[in-house]
């Protein structure tokens, strides 16, 4: 039997009762044993039809009865399972350790299924009937999932009230969605909290949690960048599901995405997920871990072409702000139920360090640069002016490249998925037109559509002397004029430190005053902020708020809550009073200029 | 259920996504009726919409700076906009894509005819509202290249298009299509006439063929001429065909209607065409003058005014001579006739004829009364003198004595200048 051509048509032949169909040249079905030709024809859809050549293509009459799909029945979380697996494989290919997939992600997924009562539970949330059909009763998926039979309904009143409607509509499930429980997935959302049910955004949140657990140096912004560049499947990830799982109808509402979610959104999702899953305390993130600011800042300093000599300063600021402690960075459900944003925190630390050493008030840094230029004998002194010019040119071309990437990115799938099955022909027609136009212009411009995929890299810029470098490297330069030796301790020459009002906004009322305040901030600071925003791909407001938070910690600014935390921190700082760090901090407090 | 689905779709992206950029409440909405820009960023924009919006901006920049290769590259990435699932009919984008694509094809060095055909056919069938316009543009393009038969074929296909309410709403475009198809028939008729006149043995079959085209063309041309508008090429072609078949009555009627129908917008060309036709067919001077009189009112600086003035000069009536003077002076009011020898000579001959009357001085001063202030500056300055003496000495010879007659009181500097040293 020509499986491909007959597409699973399994009705017995009227004459000889055999099920052995073939397709003749004209596209008609015929029984191979008795050569009985039936009225069924194979639909001919020719995408390469060029108008202007008057060729008539045969039009099939279509099926009379809705033939059962040759796929198998599947549920939504199975689909997500496959997608997660593909994403994990992609990450493994990029160099993440295999423990990530086997030990951590799998386990997290199972915990999730259990907590959301979609599997590994005695009372499942879904009541879609898993009627055993004649041919394809293969409901045993490859993954280790325990599938429960239909008759078990749970005692949940919500679910039982939907049971009637679901059971009624389950007989025609094949018409509104490819999966069994898409309808219940979507309707149950309204009635219960959203946290239980899976979404594409949650896959990223799960990945992020797993990465944090094993302390891979892949931060959330790195993960999102890999997704944006296409190294990790996300947009149109459903296309890689196995053939037997057919998607249509309402599945589109769940699996189709039109945006890559923002940093804030995924972080929030991860936060709620972590609480929902009631995970135990994470493995502690010590100073040796690559997610800790002590080591993560090295990477960011290198990416921003800042001298390595700045790293000790970053560490000192970190200690002063009380951020060296691993407890701050480790998620603990009882003691510290906040998932830290490692990338933002580290970037904020670096910005505060730059402010400390160079002032960044539109005057000090240029004065220091002048001094460096005047006094520099070896040519090895770091000058903010030279650094700014270098990085600015690289930044503008990188921003232009990113914009081109955004413009050229193709979002549409090869097999479009539309919630409304009736509109499918319209969708297909538009797709054909779009494809033809695309081919025409690809030929004209001799350049294929779509953004070119860059090689994956943790770094945005490449500094050095090689080919393709964005500029010469300043990592080996020294902070000659910027720091001086005072009482045997290295201190910055710059003796003032400015910061805007540190009063925290009420969390519910407003999120950030950045756009109101931006015009009053020094341009160097704003530029540095935007540099790191580009590196991390976050909006300036987030990074600005994180900088303020760091400054609050640094200055011991009181907050309404967490007073014990403040007390604890001050004790730590008091303990370090003997060293240069504490003294320096006191001096800052004396001479700080508050700027509104 | 659709509303529910839409709500769920919005539900699916968390609200935490939305206000990343609009944290401050300070953004005010403008109260003026501004055009809704297509390239503006909306707050809740999906990644897909952002990509297409940025792509469109890049295309626009490339077009404005004439970077055609770059525009073509981005245009290859843009058609995904047509597949936008949230967009209803995608109407404005279809038109956008059509027009931008053709613009790029016009200028790109590698564009071929098949590309044009491809784009036109695709965009035609992408929707109903633009079908007729695209057909028309397609046939224009073929016409410009010289594929007359193809152009006609396109329009014939378009003529037979019916689509319910849409075709009823676009009846004016359909009329245009009929008219242009007839024009194409006329062009083919011209070709056949030309080939027929060149062959030694004219075939009667050819004649019949020509006549068929004539009949096909004239039906629609007659129709379109009933609508108020400017139909210059159509009327010329129609009249030419009618003249060939010696249907003078019809031709005259058509021209008269075109020129004198008050529902039509004022069109000087109509009178020109009528005049030229009448001249070809030896009409009396009275009639010719009548036509030119209206043209004079419409366009005093028309070149036919010269002929008008000569007609007036040849007539015997006194008033006509004075009218002739008025006509020529009104011509000279316009700077384009300033250096024209014929006009000045006509003025000279008119004045000469006028001088046979007694009150010629009054007539002249009457005409010059309104012009005394600015005519000298327009015609008779020393700059003009030097220019004319160098470039156009004959003109100077004609103009110089006229200065005395036209402006007897003024001391004008329009004299033969002394040749400066250096010759």
PDB file of C-alpha atoms in Angstrom, chain B residues 232-359:
ATOM      1  CA  UNK B 232      -7.503  64.222 -24.679  1.00  0.00           C
ATOM      2  CA  UNK B 233      -5.757  61.103 -25.984  1.00  0.00           C
ATOM      3  CA  UNK B 234      -9.061  59.307 -26.366  1.00  0.00           C
ATOM      4  CA  UNK B 235     -10.713  62.022 -28.308  1.00  0.00           C
ATOM      5  CA  UNK B 236      -7.769  62.468 -30.601  1.00  0.00           C
ATOM      6  CA  UNK B 237      -7.686  58.808 -31.433  1.00  0.00           C
ATOM      7  CA  UNK B 238     -11.414  58.707 -31.996  1.00  0.00           C
ATOM      8  CA  UNK B 239     -11.404  61.707 -34.264  1.00  0.00           C
ATOM      9  CA  UNK B 240      -8.503  60.347 -36.239  1.00  0.00           C
ATOM     10  CA  UNK B 241     -10.336  57.142 -36.865  1.00  0.00           C
ATOM     11  CA  UNK B 242     -13.499  58.977 -37.801  1.00  0.00           C
ATOM     12  CA  UNK B 243     -11.619  61.179 -40.225  1.00  0.00           C
ATOM     13  CA  UNK B 244     -10.095  58.154 -41.842  1.00  0.00           C
ATOM     14  CA  UNK B 245     -13.507  56.696 -42.408  1.00  0.00           C
ATOM     15  CA  UNK B 246     -14.756  60.154 -43.436  1.00  0.00           C
ATOM     16  CA  UNK B 247     -17.466  60.429 -40.854  1.00  0.00           C
ATOM     17  CA  UNK B 248     -17.120  64.171 -40.561  1.00  0.00           C
ATOM     18  CA  UNK B 249     -20.447  64.814 -38.960  1.00  0.00           C
ATOM     19  CA  UNK B 250     -19.719  62.548 -36.068  1.00  0.00           C
ATOM     20  CA  UNK B 251     -16.231  63.932 -35.638  1.00  0.00           C
ATOM     21  CA  UNK B 252     -17.483  67.478 -35.558  1.00  0.00           C
ATOM     22  CA  UNK B 253     -20.229  66.618 -33.145  1.00  0.00           C
ATOM     23  CA  UNK B 254     -17.817  64.893 -30.801  1.00  0.00           C
ATOM     24  CA  UNK B 255     -15.383  67.794 -30.879  1.00  0.00           C
ATOM     25  CA  UNK B 256     -18.053  70.351 -30.333  1.00  0.00           C
ATOM     26  CA  UNK B 257     -19.461  68.451 -27.415  1.00  0.00           C
ATOM     27  CA  UNK B 258     -16.065  68.109 -25.908  1.00  0.00           C
ATOM     28  CA  UNK B 259     -15.300  71.790 -26.264  1.00  0.00           C
ATOM     29  CA  UNK B 260     -18.605  73.357 -25.431  1.00  0.00           C
ATOM     30  CA  UNK B 261     -20.165  71.087 -22.835  1.00  0.00           C
ATOM     31  CA  UNK B 262     -20.258  73.086 -19.654  1.00  0.00           C
ATOM     32  CA  UNK B 263     -20.286  70.014 -17.427  1.00  0.00           C
ATOM     33  CA  UNK B 264     -16.796  69.202 -18.582  1.00  0.00           C
ATOM     34  CA  UNK B 265     -13.911  70.905 -16.847  1.00  0.00           C
ATOM     35  CA  UNK B 266     -12.506  73.846 -18.801  1.00  0.00           C
ATOM     36  CA  UNK B 267      -9.939  72.406 -21.167  1.00  0.00           C
ATOM     37  CA  UNK B 268      -8.099  74.640 -23.628  1.00  0.00           C
ATOM     38  CA  UNK B 269      -6.959  71.614 -25.570  1.00  0.00           C
ATOM     39  CA  UNK B 270     -10.537  70.913 -26.548  1.00  0.00           C
ATOM     40  CA  UNK B 271     -10.714  74.169 -28.413  1.00  0.00           C
ATOM     41  CA  UNK B 272      -7.315  73.577 -29.942  1.00  0.00           C
ATOM     42  CA  UNK B 273      -8.430  70.231 -31.278  1.00  0.00           C
ATOM     43  CA  UNK B 274     -11.618  71.696 -32.640  1.00  0.00           C
ATOM     44  CA  UNK B 275      -9.762  74.524 -34.302  1.00  0.00           C
ATOM     45  CA  UNK B 276      -7.239  72.225 -35.876  1.00  0.00           C
ATOM     46  CA  UNK B 277      -9.955  70.000 -37.201  1.00  0.00           C
ATOM     47  CA  UNK B 278     -11.880  72.900 -38.660  1.00  0.00           C
ATOM     48  CA  UNK B 279      -8.755  74.256 -40.254  1.00  0.00           C
ATOM     49  CA  UNK B 280      -8.057  70.890 -41.841  1.00  0.00           C
ATOM     50  CA  UNK B 281     -11.509  70.963 -43.347  1.00  0.00           C
ATOM     51  CA  UNK B 282     -11.450  74.486 -44.757  1.00  0.00           C
ATOM     52  CA  UNK B 283     -13.916  76.198 -42.573  1.00  0.00           C
ATOM     53  CA  UNK B 284     -14.758  79.848 -42.917  1.00  0.00           C
ATOM     54  CA  UNK B 285     -12.675  82.347 -41.091  1.00  0.00           C
ATOM     55  CA  UNK B 286     -15.614  83.529 -39.100  1.00  0.00           C
ATOM     56  CA  UNK B 287     -16.019  80.155 -37.543  1.00  0.00           C
ATOM     57  CA  UNK B 288     -12.326  79.811 -36.881  1.00  0.00           C
ATOM     58  CA  UNK B 289     -12.258  83.120 -35.188  1.00  0.00           C
ATOM     59  CA  UNK B 290     -15.179  82.160 -33.043  1.00  0.00           C
ATOM     60  CA  UNK B 291     -13.336  79.135 -31.732  1.00  0.00           C
ATOM     61  CA  UNK B 292     -10.152  81.017 -31.124  1.00  0.00           C
ATOM     62  CA  UNK B 293     -11.976  83.725 -29.273  1.00  0.00           C
ATOM     63  CA  UNK B 294     -12.818  81.326 -26.477  1.00  0.00           C
ATOM     64  CA  UNK B 295      -9.302  79.987 -26.465  1.00  0.00           C
ATOM     65  CA  UNK B 296      -8.065  83.516 -26.118  1.00  0.00           C
ATOM     66  CA  UNK B 297     -10.130  83.932 -23.011  1.00  0.00           C
ATOM     67  CA  UNK B 298      -8.844  80.713 -21.538  1.00  0.00           C
ATOM     68  CA  UNK B 299      -5.179  80.960 -22.428  1.00  0.00           C
ATOM     69  CA  UNK B 300      -4.085  84.386 -23.655  1.00  0.00           C
ATOM     70  CA  UNK B 301      -0.535  83.254 -24.140  1.00  0.00           C
ATOM     71  CA  UNK B 302      -1.325  80.335 -26.372  1.00  0.00           C
ATOM     72  CA  UNK B 303       0.675  80.043 -29.536  1.00  0.00           C
ATOM     73  CA  UNK B 304      -2.464  79.906 -31.600  1.00  0.00           C
ATOM     74  CA  UNK B 305      -3.064  83.490 -30.635  1.00  0.00           C
ATOM     75  CA  UNK B 306      -0.631  84.385 -33.342  1.00  0.00           C
ATOM     76  CA  UNK B 307      -2.908  82.776 -35.871  1.00  0.00           C
ATOM     77  CA  UNK B 308      -5.840  84.465 -34.275  1.00  0.00           C
ATOM     78  CA  UNK B 309      -4.226  87.798 -34.612  1.00  0.00           C
ATOM     79  CA  UNK B 310      -3.430  87.155 -38.258  1.00  0.00           C
ATOM     80  CA  UNK B 311      -7.057  86.199 -38.874  1.00  0.00           C
ATOM     81  CA  UNK B 312      -8.190  89.355 -37.207  1.00  0.00           C
ATOM     82  CA  UNK B 313      -5.708  91.368 -39.226  1.00  0.00           C
ATOM     83  CA  UNK B 314      -7.055  89.965 -42.453  1.00  0.00           C
ATOM     84  CA  UNK B 315     -10.611  90.895 -41.668  1.00  0.00           C
ATOM     85  CA  UNK B 316     -12.025  94.189 -42.774  1.00  0.00           C
ATOM     86  CA  UNK B 317     -13.811  95.284 -39.652  1.00  0.00           C
ATOM     87  CA  UNK B 318     -12.360  98.136 -37.664  1.00  0.00           C
ATOM     88  CA  UNK B 319     -13.031  96.557 -34.340  1.00  0.00           C
ATOM     89  CA  UNK B 320     -11.123  93.497 -35.399  1.00  0.00           C
ATOM     90  CA  UNK B 321      -7.921  95.438 -35.815  1.00  0.00           C
ATOM     91  CA  UNK B 322      -8.273  96.795 -32.342  1.00  0.00           C
ATOM     92  CA  UNK B 323      -9.002  93.336 -31.066  1.00  0.00           C
ATOM     93  CA  UNK B 324      -5.878  92.126 -32.830  1.00  0.00           C
ATOM     94  CA  UNK B 325      -3.852  94.705 -31.032  1.00  0.00           C
ATOM     95  CA  UNK B 326      -5.310  93.546 -27.740  1.00  0.00           C
ATOM     96  CA  UNK B 327      -4.572  89.938 -28.520  1.00  0.00           C
ATOM     97  CA  UNK B 328      -0.948  90.550 -29.398  1.00  0.00           C
ATOM     98  CA  UNK B 329      -0.332  92.771 -26.453  1.00  0.00           C
ATOM     99  CA  UNK B 330      -1.798  90.210 -24.147  1.00  0.00           C
ATOM    100  CA  UNK B 331       0.552  87.705 -25.621  1.00  0.00           C
ATOM    101  CA  UNK B 332       3.453  89.992 -24.948  1.00  0.00           C
ATOM    102  CA  UNK B 333       2.318  90.336 -21.350  1.00  0.00           C
ATOM    103  CA  UNK B 334       3.880  86.943 -20.834  1.00  0.00           C
ATOM    104  CA  UNK B 335       7.620  86.673 -20.621  1.00  0.00           C
ATOM    105  CA  UNK B 336       7.750  83.579 -22.789  1.00  0.00           C
ATOM    106  CA  UNK B 337       7.040  85.641 -25.907  1.00  0.00           C
ATOM    107  CA  UNK B 338       9.462  88.356 -25.067  1.00  0.00           C
ATOM    108  CA  UNK B 339      12.169  87.349 -27.491  1.00  0.00           C
ATOM    109  CA  UNK B 340       9.943  86.027 -30.200  1.00  0.00           C
ATOM    110  CA  UNK B 341      10.430  87.826 -33.496  1.00  0.00           C
ATOM    111  CA  UNK B 342       7.147  86.750 -35.012  1.00  0.00           C
ATOM    112  CA  UNK B 343       5.091  88.299 -32.296  1.00  0.00           C
ATOM    113  CA  UNK B 344       6.855  91.598 -32.465  1.00  0.00           C
ATOM    114  CA  UNK B 345       6.577  91.670 -36.220  1.00  0.00           C
ATOM    115  CA  UNK B 346       2.899  90.979 -35.941  1.00  0.00           C
ATOM    116  CA  UNK B 347       2.620  93.863 -33.546  1.00  0.00           C
ATOM    117  CA  UNK B 348       4.422  96.032 -36.025  1.00  0.00           C
ATOM    118  CA  UNK B 349       2.114  95.090 -38.862  1.00  0.00           C
ATOM    119  CA  UNK B 350      -0.940  95.625 -36.701  1.00  0.00           C
ATOM    120  CA  UNK B 351       0.221  99.051 -35.725  1.00  0.00           C
ATOM    121  CA  UNK B 352       0.997  99.852 -39.291  1.00  0.00           C
ATOM    122  CA  UNK B 353      -2.486  98.889 -40.318  1.00  0.00           C
ATOM    123  CA  UNK B 354      -3.917 100.749 -37.367  1.00  0.00           C
ATOM    124  CA  UNK B 355      -2.134 103.902 -38.334  1.00  0.00           C
ATOM    125  CA  UNK B 356      -4.401 104.116 -41.333  1.00  0.00           C
ATOM    126  CA  UNK B 357      -7.185 105.023 -38.955  1.00  0.00           C
ATOM    127  CA  UNK B 358      -7.375 108.503 -37.482  1.00  0.00           C
ATOM    128  CA  UNK B 359      -7.715 107.692 -33.845  1.00  0.00           C
TER     129      UNK B 359
END
